[in-house]
C-alpha positions as a printed NumPy array, in Angstrom:
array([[  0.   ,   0.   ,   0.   ],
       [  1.213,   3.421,  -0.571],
       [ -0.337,   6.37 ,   1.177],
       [  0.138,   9.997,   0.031],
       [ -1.175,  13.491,   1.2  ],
       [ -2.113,  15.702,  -1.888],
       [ -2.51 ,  19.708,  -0.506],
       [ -3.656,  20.678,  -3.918],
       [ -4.48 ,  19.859,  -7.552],
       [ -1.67 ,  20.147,  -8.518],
       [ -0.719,  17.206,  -6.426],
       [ -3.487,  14.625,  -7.881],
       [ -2.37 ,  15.846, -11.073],
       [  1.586,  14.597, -10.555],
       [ -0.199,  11.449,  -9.109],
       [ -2.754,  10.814, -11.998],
       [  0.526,  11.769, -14.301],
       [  2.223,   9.327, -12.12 ],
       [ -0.299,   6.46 , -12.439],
       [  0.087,   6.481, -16.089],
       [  3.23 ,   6.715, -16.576],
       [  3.821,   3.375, -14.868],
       [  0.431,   1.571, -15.306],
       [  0.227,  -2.04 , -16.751],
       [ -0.69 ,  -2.747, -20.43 ],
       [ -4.498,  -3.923, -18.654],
       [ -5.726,  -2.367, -15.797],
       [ -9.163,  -2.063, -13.315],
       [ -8.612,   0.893, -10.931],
       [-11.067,   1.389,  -8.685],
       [-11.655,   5.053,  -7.207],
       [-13.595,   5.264,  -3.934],
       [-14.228,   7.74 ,  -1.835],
       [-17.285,  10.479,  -0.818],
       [-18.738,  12.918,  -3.308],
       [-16.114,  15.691,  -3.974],
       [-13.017,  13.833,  -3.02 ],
       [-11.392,  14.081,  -6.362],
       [-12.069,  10.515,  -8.02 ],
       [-13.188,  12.455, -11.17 ],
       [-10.015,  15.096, -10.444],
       [ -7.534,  12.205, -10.605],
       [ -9.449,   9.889, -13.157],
       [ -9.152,  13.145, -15.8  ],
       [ -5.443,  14.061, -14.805],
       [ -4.525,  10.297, -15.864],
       [ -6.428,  10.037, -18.768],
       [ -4.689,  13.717, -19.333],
       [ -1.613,  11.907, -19.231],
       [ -2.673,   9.308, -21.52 ],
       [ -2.647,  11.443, -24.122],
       [ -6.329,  12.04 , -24.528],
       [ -7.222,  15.213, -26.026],
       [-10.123,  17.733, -26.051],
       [-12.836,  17.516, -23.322],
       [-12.604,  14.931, -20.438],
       [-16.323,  14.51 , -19.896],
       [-17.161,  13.432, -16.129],
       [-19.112,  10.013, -16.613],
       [-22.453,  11.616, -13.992],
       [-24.768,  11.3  , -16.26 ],
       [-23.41 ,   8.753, -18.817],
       [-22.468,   6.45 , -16.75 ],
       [-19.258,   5.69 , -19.039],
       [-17.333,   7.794, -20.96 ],
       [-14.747,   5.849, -23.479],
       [-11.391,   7.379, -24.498],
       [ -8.65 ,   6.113, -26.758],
       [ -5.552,   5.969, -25.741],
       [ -2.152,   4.035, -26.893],
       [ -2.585,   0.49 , -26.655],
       [ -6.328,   0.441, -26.488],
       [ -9.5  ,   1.967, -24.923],
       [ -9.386,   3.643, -21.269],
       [-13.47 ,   3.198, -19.809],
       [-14.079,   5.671, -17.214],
       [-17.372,   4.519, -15.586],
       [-18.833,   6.605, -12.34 ],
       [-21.614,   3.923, -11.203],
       [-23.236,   6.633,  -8.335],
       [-26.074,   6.122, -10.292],
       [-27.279,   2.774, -10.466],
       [-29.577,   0.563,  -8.455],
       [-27.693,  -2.647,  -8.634],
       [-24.681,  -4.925, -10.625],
       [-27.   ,  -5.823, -13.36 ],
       [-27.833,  -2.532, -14.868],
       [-24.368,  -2.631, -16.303],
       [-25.47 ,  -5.503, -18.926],
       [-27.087,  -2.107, -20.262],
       [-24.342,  -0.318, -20.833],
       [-22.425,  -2.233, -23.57 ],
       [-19.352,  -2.939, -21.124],
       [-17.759,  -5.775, -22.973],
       [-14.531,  -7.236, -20.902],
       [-12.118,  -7.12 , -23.799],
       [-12.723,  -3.928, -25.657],
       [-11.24 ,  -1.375, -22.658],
       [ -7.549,  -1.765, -21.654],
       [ -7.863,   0.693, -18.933],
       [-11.071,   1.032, -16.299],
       [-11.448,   3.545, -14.183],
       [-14.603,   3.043, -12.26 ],
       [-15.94 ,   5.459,  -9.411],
       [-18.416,   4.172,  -7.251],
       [-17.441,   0.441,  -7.831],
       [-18.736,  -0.955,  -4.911],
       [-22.747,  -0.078,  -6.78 ],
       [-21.372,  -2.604,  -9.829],
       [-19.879,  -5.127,  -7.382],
       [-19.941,  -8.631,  -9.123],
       [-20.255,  -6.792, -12.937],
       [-17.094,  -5.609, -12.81 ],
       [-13.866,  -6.897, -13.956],
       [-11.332,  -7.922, -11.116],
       [ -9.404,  -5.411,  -9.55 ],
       [ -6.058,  -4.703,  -9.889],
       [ -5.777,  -1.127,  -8.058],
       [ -7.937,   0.491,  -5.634],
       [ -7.41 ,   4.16 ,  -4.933],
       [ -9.121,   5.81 ,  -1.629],
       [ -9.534,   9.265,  -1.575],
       [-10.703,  11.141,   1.546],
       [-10.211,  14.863,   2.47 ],
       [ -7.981,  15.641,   4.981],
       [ -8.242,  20.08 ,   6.015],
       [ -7.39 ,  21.954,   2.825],
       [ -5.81 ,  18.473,   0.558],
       [ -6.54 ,  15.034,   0.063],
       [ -5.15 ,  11.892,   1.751],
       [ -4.707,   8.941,  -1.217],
       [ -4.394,   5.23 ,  -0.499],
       [ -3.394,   3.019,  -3.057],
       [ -4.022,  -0.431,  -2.651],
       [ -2.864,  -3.697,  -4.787],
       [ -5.778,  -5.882,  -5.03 ],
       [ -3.836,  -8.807,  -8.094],
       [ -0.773,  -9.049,  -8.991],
       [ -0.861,  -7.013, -11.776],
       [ -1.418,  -3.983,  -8.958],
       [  1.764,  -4.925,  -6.631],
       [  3.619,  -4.707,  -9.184],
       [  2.512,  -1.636, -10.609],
       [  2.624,  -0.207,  -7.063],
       [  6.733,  -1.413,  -6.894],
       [  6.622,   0.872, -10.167],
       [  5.359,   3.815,  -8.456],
       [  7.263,   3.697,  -5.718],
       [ 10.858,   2.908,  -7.564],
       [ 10.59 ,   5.385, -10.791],
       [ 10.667,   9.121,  -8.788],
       [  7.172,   9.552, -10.69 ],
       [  6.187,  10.418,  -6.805],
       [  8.726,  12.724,  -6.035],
       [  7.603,  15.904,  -3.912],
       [  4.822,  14.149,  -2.857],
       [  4.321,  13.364,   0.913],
       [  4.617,   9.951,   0.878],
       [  3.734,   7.781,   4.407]])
């Protein structure tokens, strides 16, 4: 597990930047955290990172918002919005087609979802953010040894 405190957006952005830079070729992150505690914040500075271009649509209303990005297709899904797991059979969410999920509220699709690989806690902590990253395959420990090992975290307050 790594654990960081982010005072500012600038922060989430170096650790969305940060996340991409060393993610795996396939990848389910899940964000978690209360409304407002930057899942969408870091979601868009990774997909920034990614390369994607033009407007980085929060995924409210949509419920997923696809994005292409080397390698494949990055899903960013925010599930605050559904009733239960099988709503997501309406949403076209085919296993193979994204390389990258990003899925806020996961806990609302739980059993409809892919396995995890990465979960990522946010939680506000006075004027910042306090992030915990958490391995949950093997795939994630060893893109957490990544992140810790490449500098990408550098600056950041790291516990």
């Amino acid at each position: 597990m790594i654990e960081l405190f982010l005072p500012d957006a600038a922060a989430t952005d170096q650790l969305g930047q940060a996340l991409a830079a060393t993610r795996p070729a396939l990848a389910v992150v899940h964000l978690q955290g209360d409304l407002g505690a930057g899942k969408s914040t870091l979601a868009r500075a990774l997909l920034r990172a990614l390369g994607v271009q033009g407007a980085i649509r929060s995924p409210t209303y949509t419920l997923v918002e696809r994005y292409p990005v080397a390698g494949g297709e990055a899903w960013h899904l925010d599930l605050y919005r559904i009733g239960d797991a099988g709503e997501l059979d309406f949403l076209g969410l085919d296993d193979a087609a994204a390389t990258l999920w990003l899925v806020e509220w996961p806990e609302r699709g739980r059993g409809g979802l892919p396995p995890t690989d990465l979960s990522v806690a946010l939680a506000m902590e006075g004027t910042g953010r306090r992030a915990r990253l958490a391995a949950a395959s093997e795939a994630g420990r060893q893109w957490l040894q990544r992140l810790a090992h490449t500098g990408h975290l550098q600056g950041l307050s790291v516990s």
